[in-house]
CSV table of C-alpha atoms in Angstrom, one decimal:
chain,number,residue,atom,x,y,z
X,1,UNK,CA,134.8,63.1,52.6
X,2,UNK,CA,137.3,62.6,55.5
X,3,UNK,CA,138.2,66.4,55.0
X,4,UNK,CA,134.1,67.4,55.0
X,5,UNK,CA,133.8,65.3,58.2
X,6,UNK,CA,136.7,67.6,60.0
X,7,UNK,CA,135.1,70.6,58.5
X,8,UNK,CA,131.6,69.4,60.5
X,9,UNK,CA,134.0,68.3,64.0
X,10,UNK,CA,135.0,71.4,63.7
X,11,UNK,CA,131.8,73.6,63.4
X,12,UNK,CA,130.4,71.5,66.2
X,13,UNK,CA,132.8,72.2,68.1
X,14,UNK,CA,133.3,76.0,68.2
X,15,UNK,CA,129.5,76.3,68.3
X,16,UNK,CA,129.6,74.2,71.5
X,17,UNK,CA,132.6,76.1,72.7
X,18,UNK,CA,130.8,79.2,72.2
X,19,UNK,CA,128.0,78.2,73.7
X,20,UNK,CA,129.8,76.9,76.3
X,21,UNK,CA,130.9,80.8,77.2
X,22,UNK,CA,127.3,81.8,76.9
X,23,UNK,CA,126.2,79.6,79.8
X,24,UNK,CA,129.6,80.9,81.6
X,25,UNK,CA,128.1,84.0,81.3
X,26,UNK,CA,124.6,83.4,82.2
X,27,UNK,CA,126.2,81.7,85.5
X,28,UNK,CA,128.2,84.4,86.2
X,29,UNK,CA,124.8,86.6,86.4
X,30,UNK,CA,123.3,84.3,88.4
X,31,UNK,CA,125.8,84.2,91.2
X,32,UNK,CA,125.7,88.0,90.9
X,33,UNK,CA,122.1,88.6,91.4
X,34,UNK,CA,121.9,85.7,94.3
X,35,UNK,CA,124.5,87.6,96.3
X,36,UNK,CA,122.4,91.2,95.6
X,37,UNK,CA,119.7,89.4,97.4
X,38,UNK,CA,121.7,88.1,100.2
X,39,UNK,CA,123.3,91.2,100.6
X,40,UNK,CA,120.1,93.5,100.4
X,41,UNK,CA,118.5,91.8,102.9
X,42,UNK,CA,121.6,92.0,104.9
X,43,UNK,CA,121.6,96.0,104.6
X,44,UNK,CA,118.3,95.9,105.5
X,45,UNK,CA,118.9,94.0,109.0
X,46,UNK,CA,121.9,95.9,109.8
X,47,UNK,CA,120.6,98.7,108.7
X,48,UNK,CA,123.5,99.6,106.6
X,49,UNK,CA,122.9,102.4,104.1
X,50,UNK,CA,126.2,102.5,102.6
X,51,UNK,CA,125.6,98.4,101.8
X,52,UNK,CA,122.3,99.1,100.4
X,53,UNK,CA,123.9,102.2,98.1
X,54,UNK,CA,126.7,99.5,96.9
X,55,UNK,CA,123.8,96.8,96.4
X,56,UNK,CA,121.7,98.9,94.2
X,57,UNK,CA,124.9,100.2,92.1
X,58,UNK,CA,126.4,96.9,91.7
X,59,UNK,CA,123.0,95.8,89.5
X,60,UNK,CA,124.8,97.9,86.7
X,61,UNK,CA,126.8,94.7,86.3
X,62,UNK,CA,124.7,92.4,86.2
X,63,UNK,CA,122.8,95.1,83.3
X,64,UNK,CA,126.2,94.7,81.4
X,65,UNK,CA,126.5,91.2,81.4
X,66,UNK,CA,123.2,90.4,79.8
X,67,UNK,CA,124.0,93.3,77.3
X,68,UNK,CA,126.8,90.5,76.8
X,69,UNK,CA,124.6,87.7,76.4
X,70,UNK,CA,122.3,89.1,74.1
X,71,UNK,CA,125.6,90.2,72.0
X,72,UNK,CA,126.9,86.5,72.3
X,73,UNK,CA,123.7,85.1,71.5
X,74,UNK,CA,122.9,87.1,68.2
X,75,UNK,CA,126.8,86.5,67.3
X,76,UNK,CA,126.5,82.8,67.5
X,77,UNK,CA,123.2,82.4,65.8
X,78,UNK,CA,124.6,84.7,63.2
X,79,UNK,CA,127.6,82.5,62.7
X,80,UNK,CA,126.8,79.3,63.3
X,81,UNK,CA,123.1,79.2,62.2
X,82,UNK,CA,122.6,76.8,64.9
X,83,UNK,CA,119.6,74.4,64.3
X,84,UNK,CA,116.6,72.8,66.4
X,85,UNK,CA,118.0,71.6,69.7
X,86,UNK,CA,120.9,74.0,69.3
X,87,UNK,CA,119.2,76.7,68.4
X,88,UNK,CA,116.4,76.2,71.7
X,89,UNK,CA,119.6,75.9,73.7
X,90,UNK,CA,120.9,79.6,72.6
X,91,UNK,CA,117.3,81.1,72.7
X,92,UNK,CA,116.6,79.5,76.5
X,93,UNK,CA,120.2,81.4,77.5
X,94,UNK,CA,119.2,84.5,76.1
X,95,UNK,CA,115.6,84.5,78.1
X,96,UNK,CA,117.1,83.0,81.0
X,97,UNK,CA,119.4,86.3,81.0
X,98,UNK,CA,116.6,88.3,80.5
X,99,UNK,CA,114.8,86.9,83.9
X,100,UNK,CA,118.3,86.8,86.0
X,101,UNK,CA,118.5,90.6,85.2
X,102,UNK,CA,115.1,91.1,86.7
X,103,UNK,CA,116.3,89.3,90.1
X,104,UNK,CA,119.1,91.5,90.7
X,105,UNK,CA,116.6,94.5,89.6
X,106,UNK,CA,114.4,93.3,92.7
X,107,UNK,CA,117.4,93.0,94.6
X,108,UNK,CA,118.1,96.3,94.1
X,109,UNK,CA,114.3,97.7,94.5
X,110,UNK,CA,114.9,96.0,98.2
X,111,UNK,CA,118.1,97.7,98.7
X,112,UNK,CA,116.5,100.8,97.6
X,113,UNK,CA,113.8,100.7,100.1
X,114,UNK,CA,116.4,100.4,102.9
X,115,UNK,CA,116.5,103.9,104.4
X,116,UNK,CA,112.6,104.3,104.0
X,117,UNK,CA,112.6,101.0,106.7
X,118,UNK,CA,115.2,102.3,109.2
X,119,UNK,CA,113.8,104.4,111.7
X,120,UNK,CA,114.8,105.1,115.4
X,121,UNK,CA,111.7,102.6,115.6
X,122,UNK,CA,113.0,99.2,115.4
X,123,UNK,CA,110.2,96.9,113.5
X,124,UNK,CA,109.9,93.8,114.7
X,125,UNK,CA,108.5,92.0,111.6
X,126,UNK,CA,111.8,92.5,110.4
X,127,UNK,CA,113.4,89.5,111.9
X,128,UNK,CA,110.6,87.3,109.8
X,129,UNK,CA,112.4,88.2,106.2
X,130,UNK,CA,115.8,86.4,106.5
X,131,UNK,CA,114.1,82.8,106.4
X,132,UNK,CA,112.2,83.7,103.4
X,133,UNK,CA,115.1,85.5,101.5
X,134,UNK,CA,117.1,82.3,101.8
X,135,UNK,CA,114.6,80.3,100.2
X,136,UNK,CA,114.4,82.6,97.4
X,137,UNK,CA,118.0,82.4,97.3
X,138,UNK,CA,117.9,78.6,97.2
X,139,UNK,CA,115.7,78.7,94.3
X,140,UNK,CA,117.8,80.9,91.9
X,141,UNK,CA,121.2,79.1,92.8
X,142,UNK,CA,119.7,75.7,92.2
X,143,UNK,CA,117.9,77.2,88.6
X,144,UNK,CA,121.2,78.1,87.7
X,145,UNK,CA,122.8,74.6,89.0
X,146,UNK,CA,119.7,73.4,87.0
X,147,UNK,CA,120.4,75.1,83.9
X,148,UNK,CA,124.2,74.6,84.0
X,149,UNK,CA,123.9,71.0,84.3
X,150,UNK,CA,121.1,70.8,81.5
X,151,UNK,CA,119.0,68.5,84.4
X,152,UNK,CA,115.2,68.8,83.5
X,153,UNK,CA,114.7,66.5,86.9
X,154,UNK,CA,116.5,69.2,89.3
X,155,UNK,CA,114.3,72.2,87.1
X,156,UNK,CA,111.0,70.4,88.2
X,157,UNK,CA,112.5,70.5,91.9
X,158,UNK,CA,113.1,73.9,92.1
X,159,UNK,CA,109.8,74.6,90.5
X,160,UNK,CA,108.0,72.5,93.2
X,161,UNK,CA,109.3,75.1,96.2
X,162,UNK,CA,108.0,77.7,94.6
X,163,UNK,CA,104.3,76.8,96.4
X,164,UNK,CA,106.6,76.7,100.0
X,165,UNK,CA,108.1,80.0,99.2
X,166,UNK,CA,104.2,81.5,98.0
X,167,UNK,CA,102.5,79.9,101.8
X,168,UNK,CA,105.4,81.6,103.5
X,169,UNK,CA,104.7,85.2,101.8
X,170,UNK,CA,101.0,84.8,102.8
X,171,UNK,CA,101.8,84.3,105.8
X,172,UNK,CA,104.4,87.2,106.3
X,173,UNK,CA,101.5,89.4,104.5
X,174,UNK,CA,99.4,88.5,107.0
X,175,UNK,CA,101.7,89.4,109.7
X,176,UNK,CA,102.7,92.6,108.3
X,177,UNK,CA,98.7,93.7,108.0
X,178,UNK,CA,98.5,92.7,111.6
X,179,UNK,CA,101.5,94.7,112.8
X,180,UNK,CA,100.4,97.5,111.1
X,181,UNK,CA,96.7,97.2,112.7
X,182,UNK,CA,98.7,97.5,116.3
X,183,UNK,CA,101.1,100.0,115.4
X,184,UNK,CA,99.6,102.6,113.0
X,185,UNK,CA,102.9,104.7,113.7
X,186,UNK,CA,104.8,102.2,111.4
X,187,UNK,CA,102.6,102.1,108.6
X,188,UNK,CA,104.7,103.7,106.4
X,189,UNK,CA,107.5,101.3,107.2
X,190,UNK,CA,105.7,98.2,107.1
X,191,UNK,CA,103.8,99.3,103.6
X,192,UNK,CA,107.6,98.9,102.3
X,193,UNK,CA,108.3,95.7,104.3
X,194,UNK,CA,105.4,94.3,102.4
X,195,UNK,CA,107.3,95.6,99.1
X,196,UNK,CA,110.3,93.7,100.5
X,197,UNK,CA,108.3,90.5,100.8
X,198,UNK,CA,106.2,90.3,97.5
X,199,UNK,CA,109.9,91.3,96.1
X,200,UNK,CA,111.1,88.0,97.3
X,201,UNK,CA,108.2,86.4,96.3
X,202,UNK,CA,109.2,87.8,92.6
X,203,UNK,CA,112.6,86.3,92.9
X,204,UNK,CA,111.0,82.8,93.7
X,205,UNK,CA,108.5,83.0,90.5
X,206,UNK,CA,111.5,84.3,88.4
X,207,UNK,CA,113.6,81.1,89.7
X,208,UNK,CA,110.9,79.1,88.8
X,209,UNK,CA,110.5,81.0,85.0
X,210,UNK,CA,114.5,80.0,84.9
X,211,UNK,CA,113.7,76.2,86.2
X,212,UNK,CA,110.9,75.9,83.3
X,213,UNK,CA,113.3,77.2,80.5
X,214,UNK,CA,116.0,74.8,81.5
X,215,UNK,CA,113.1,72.1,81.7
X,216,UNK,CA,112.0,73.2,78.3
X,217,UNK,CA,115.0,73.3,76.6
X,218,UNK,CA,116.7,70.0,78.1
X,219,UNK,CA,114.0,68.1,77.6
X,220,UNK,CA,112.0,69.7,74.7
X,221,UNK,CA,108.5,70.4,75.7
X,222,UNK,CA,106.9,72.9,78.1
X,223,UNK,CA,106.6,71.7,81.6
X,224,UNK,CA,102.5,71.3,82.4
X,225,UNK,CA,100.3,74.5,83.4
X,226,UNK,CA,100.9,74.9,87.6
X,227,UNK,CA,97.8,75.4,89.0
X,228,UNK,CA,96.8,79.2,90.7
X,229,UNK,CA,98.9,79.6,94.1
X,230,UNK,CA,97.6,82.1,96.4
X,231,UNK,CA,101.1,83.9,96.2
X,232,UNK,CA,99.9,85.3,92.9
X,233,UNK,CA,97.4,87.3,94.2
X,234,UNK,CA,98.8,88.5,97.6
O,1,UNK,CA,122.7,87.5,37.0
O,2,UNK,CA,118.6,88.5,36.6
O,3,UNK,CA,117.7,84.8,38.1
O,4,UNK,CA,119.7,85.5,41.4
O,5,UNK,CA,118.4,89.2,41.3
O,6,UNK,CA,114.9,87.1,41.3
O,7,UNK,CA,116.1,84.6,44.0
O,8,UNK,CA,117.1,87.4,46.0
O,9,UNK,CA,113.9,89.5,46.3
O,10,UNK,CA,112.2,86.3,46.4
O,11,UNK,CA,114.5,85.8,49.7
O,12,UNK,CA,114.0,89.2,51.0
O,13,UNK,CA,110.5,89.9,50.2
O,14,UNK,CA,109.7,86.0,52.6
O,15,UNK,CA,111.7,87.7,55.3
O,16,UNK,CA,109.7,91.0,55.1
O,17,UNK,CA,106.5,88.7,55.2
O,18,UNK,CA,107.4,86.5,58.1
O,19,UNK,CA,109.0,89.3,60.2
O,20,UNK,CA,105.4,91.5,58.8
O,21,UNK,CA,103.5,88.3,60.8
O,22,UNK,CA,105.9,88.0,63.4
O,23,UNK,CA,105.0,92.1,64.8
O,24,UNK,CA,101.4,91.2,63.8
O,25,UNK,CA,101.1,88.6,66.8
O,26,UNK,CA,103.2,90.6,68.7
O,27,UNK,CA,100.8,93.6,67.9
O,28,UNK,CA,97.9,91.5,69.1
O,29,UNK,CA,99.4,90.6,72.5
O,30,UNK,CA,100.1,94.1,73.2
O,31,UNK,CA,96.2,95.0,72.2
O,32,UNK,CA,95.2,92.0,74.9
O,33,UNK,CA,97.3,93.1,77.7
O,34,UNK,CA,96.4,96.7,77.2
O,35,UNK,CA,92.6,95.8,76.9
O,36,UNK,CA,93.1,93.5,80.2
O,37,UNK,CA,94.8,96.2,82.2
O,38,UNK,CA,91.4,98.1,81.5
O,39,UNK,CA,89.2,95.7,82.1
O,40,UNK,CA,91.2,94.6,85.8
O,41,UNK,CA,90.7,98.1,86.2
O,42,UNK,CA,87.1,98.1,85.6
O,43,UNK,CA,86.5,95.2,87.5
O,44,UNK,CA,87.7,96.6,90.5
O,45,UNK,CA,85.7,100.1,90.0
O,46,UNK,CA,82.5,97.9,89.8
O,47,UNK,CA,83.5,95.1,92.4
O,48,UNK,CA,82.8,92.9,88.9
O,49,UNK,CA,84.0,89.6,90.2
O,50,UNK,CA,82.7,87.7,87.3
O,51,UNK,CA,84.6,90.6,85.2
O,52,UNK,CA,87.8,89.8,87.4
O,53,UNK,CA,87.4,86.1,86.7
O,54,UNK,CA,87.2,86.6,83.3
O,55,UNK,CA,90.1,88.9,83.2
O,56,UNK,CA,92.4,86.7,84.9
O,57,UNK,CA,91.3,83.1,82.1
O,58,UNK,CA,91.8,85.3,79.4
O,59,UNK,CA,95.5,85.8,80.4
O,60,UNK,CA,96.1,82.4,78.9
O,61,UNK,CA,95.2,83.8,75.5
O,62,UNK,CA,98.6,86.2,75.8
O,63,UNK,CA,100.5,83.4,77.2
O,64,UNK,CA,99.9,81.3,74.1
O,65,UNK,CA,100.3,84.1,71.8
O,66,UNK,CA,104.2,84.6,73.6
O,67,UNK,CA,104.8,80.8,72.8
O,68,UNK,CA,103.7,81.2,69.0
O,69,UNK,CA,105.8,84.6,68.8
O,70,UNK,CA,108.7,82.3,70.0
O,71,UNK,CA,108.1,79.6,67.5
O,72,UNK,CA,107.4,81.7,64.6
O,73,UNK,CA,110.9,83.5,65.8
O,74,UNK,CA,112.8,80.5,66.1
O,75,UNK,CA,111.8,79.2,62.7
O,76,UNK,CA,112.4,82.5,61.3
O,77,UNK,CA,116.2,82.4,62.3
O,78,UNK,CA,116.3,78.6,61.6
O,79,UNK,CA,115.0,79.0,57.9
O,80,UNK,CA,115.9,82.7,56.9
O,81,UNK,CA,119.2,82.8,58.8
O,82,UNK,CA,118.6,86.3,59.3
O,83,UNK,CA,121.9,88.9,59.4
O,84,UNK,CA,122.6,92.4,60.9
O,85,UNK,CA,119.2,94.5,61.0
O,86,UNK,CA,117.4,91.6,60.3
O,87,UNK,CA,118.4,89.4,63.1
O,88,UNK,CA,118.2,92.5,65.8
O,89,UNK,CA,114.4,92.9,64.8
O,90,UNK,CA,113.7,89.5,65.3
O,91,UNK,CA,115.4,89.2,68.7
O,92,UNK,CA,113.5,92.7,69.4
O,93,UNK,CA,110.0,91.1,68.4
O,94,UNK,CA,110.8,87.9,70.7
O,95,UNK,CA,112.0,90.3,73.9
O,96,UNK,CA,108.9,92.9,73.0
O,97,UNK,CA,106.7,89.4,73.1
O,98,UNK,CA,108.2,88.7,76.5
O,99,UNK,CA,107.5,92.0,78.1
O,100,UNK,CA,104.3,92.2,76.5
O,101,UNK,CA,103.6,88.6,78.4
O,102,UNK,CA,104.7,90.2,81.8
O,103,UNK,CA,102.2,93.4,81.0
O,104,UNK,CA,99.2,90.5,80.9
O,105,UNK,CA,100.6,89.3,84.1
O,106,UNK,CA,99.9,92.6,86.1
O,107,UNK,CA,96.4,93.2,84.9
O,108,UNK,CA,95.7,89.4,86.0
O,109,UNK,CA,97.2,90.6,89.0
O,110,UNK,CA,94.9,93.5,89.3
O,111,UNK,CA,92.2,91.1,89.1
O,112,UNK,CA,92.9,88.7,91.1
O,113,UNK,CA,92.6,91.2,93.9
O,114,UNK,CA,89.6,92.3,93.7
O,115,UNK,CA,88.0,90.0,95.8
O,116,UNK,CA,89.7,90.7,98.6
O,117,UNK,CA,89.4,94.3,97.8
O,118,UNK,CA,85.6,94.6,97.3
O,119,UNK,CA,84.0,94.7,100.7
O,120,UNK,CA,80.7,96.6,102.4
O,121,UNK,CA,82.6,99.4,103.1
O,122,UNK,CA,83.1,100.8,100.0
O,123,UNK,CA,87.1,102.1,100.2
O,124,UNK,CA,87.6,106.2,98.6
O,125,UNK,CA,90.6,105.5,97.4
O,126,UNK,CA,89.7,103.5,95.1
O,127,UNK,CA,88.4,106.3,92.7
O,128,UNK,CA,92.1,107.8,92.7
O,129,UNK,CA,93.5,104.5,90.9
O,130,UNK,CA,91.5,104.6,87.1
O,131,UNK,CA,93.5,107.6,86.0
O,132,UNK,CA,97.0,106.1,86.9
O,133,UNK,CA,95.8,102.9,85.1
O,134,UNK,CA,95.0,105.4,81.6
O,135,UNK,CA,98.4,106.6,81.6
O,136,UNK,CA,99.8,103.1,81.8
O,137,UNK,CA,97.7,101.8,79.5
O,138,UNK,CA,98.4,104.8,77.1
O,139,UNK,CA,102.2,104.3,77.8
O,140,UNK,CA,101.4,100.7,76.5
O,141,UNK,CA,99.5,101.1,73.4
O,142,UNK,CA,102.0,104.4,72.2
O,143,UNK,CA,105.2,101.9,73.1
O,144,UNK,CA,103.4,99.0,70.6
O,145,UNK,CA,102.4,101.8,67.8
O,146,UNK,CA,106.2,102.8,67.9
O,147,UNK,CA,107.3,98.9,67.6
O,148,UNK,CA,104.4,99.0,64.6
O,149,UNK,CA,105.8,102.1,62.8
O,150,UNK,CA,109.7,101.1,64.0
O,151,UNK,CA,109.3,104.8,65.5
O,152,UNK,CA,112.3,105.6,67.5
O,153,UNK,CA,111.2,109.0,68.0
O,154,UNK,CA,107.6,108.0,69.4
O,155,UNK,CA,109.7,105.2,71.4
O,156,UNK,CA,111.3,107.9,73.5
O,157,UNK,CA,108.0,109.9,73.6
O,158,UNK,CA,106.4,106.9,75.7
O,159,UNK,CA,109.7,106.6,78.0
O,160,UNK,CA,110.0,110.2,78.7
O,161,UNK,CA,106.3,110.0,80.1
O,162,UNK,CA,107.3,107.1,82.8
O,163,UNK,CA,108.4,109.7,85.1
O,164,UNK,CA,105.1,111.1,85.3
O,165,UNK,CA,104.1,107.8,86.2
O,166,UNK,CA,106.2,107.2,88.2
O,167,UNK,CA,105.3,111.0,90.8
O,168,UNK,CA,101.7,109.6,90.6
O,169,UNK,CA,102.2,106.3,91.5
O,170,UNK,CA,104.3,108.0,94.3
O,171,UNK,CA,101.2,110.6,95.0
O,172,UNK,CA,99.2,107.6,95.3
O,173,UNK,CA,101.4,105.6,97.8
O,174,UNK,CA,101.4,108.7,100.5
O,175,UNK,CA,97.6,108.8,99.7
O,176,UNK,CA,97.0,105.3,100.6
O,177,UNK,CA,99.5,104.9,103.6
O,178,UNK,CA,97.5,108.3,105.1
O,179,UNK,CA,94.3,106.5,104.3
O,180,UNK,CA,95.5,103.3,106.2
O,181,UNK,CA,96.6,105.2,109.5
O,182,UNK,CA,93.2,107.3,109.4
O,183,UNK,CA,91.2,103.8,108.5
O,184,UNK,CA,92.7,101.2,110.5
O,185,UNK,CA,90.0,98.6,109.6
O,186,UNK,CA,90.5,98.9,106.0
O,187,UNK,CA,94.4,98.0,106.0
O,188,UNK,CA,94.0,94.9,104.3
O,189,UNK,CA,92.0,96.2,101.4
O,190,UNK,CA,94.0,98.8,100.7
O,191,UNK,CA,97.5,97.0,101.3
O,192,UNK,CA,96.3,94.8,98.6
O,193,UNK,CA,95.3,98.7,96.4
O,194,UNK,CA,99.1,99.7,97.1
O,195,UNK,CA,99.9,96.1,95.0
O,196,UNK,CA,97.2,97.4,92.5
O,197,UNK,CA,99.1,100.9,92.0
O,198,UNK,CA,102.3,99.0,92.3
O,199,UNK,CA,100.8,97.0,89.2
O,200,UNK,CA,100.1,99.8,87.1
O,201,UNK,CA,103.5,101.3,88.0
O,202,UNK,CA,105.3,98.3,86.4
O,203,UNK,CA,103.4,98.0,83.5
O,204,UNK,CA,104.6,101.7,83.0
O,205,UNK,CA,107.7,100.0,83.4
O,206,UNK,CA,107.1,97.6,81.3
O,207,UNK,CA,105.9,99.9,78.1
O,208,UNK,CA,109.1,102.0,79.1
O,209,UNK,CA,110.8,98.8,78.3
O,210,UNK,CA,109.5,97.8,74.8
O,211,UNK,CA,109.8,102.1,73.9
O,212,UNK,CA,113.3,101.1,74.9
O,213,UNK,CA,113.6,97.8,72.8
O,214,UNK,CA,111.9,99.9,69.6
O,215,UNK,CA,114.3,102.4,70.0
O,216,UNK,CA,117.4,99.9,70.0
O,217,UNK,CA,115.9,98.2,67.1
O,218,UNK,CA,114.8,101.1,64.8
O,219,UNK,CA,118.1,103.1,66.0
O,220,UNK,CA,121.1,100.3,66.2
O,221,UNK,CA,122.0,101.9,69.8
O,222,UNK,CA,120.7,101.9,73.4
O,223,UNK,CA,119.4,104.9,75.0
O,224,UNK,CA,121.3,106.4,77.8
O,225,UNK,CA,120.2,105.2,81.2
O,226,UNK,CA,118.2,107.3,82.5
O,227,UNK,CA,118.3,108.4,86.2
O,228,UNK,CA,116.8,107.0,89.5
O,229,UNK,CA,113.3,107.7,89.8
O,230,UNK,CA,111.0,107.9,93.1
O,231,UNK,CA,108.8,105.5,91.5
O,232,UNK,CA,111.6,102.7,91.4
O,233,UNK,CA,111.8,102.7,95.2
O,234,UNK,CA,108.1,103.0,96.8
C-alpha cells in the first residue's frame, strides 16, 4: 500500500515535471516570436534589410522548437497516458505551439515585405504601424503570461483587446486607402503596408486563439462565442 | 494464448474503427471548407449577399466539427492509449482538423467582403480571381483524398502545385495594384480583392499544410523544406 502510494507520487510527479518542460518550451517560443515582431517592425522603420533577412531566418527556430513540442507532447502522452485534466493540459500546449509558430510566420511575412516598402520615397503612413505592433505584442506576451500561470481571468483580458487592436486596424486601412487615393505613385508600397497591418491584426487574433486555449484548459469549458468584429473582414 | 489473440484484435480492430470515424469527420470538414471557398467565391462573382451571409453562418458548422474532432481525439488517446503509428495518426487527424478549421476561416473571409466589394461600378478584375480559387480548392480536396488514402505520394503531388499558386497569386497582385493606379476610385474595392487573392493564396497554404501532415503521418518523416516562394512575401 505505502509502496503503491510512492509508485503513484512518483508518476505524478515526473508527468508534472515533464510537463513542466513542455510549457518551458512553449514559453521559450513565445518570447521568440514576440521579439520577431518587435524586430520586423523595427527593420521596417529603419529600413534595415540585413535585420529583416535575420528576422525572417531566425523563424527556423521557432519551426524547430514546436517540432520539439509536438515530440514532447506525443512522448509524454505515450508514457504517461495522462488522463482528463492532464491530458487537456498536454493537448492545449501542443495547439498553443501550433498558433505561436504562426506569429513568428507573420513576423516573418512582415520582415519579408521589408525591401518591397523601402523606396527613395519615404511613406508617411509608416509612422502609424509602431503603436499597433505593440499592442499586438502586448497581447502575445500576456497569452503566454496567461498560459504560463494557468490564469483563466488574465486569458479573458487579453481576449477583450483583441476588439481595440481590430478598431485600430480599421482605422489604419482606412488611412492607407486614403494615402494611396493621393499618392497613386506609392501604391505598390502601400498595398504591402496594408499586408503589414492585417499581419498584425493576425498576430492579435492568434493571441487571442492562445488566451481561449489557456481559458479552456484552466478552467474546462470553452470561453462564449465573440460576437463579429469588423477586423475580420477588413 | 487464443483468448488474448481474441482480446487483441478485439483491441486493435476498436482502434481501427475509432481512428476510421476520427478521418471521417475530419473528411467532412475538409468537404465544407472546400465547398465554402466556392461558394465565397461565387458570391462575390454574383454580388450574392444573401449567398455571402450564408457562407459566412455556415462556418460555424466546421468550427463545431474541429471541437468534436478534438474530443473524439482526446478520448481516443485517453481510452485506447494509442503507441508509435497509432498515436502519430491521431495527433495528424487533430492538426489536419485544425488547418482544416483555418481553410473555413478564409472562405468566410472571402465573404465577408463582398459587400464592400460589390458596388455600381462593376470592378474587371474581378473575373481574373475564380480560376486562382479552383486551384486552391483543388489543392484542398487532393490534400484531404491523400489524408483519406494515407497517400504520401499524392500528398507531395498537392505541395508541389503550391508554387503555381503561389506565381498566380503573384500575377494577380501586379494585376490589381496596375488596376488601382489606372482606377483611382475603385482602391477600396479592390484593396479589399487583394485580401480576397491573399485568401485563396493561404488556403493553398493551408492544403500544402495537411499534404505535408499526410505525408509525415503515412511516411514517419518530414519533408524537406522547401524554398522561399514569391507568393510568401506579396
Amino acid at each position: 500500500m505505502a509502496e503503491s502510494r510512492t509508485l503513484a507520487t512518483h508518476t505524478v510527479s515526473a508527468f508534472d515535471q515533464e510537463i513542466g518542460q513542455l510549457r518551458g518550451l512553449v514559453a521559450q517560443m513565445g518570447g521568440l516570436a514576440e521579439q520577431a515582431v518587435g524586430r520586423a517592425m523595427l527593420a521596417l522603420q529603419r529600413g534595415d534589410l540585413e535585420l529583416a533577412a535575420q528576422v525572417s531566418a531566425a523563424d527556423r527556430a521557432i519551426d524547430m522548437l514546436e517540432a520539439e513540442v509536438e515530440r514532447a507532447a506525443v512522448r509524454l502522452i505515450a508514457l504517461r497516458a495522462p488522463m482528463a485534466d492532464d491530458l487537456r493540459e498536454v493537448v492545449a500546449a501542443l495547439k498553443i505551439a501550433g498558433v505561436v509558430e504562426r506569429i513568428g510566420d507573420y513576423a516573418k511575412n512582415i520582415a519579408r515585405r521589408v525591401p518591397a516598402i523601402i523606396s527613395d520615397h519615404r511613406i508617411e503612413p509608416i509612422s502609424t504601424l509602431p503603436a499597433m505592433a505593440r499592442m499586438a505584442q502586448e497581447m502575445v506576451h500576456d497569452a503566454l503570461d496567461a498560459f504560463a500561470a494557468r490564469d483563466p481571468a488574465a486569458a479573458l483580458e487579453v481576449r477583450q483587446r483583441d476588439t481595440a487592436l481590430d478598431d485600430f486596424y480599421d482605422s489604419i486601412f482606412r488611412t492607407l486607402v486614403t494615402y494611396m487615393v493621393e499618392n497613386p505613385r506609392t501604391i505598390s508600397q502601400v498595398a504591402h503596408l496594408l499586408f503589414v497591418a492585417k499581419n498584425l491584426e493576425r498576430v492579435g487574433d492568434h493571441a487571442t486563439n492562445v488566451a481561449e486555449m489557456v481559458y479552456y484548459a484552466a478552467a474546462g469549458r470553452h470561453t462564449e462565442p465573440r460576437g463579429l468584429s469588423a477586423g475580420e473582414v477588413q
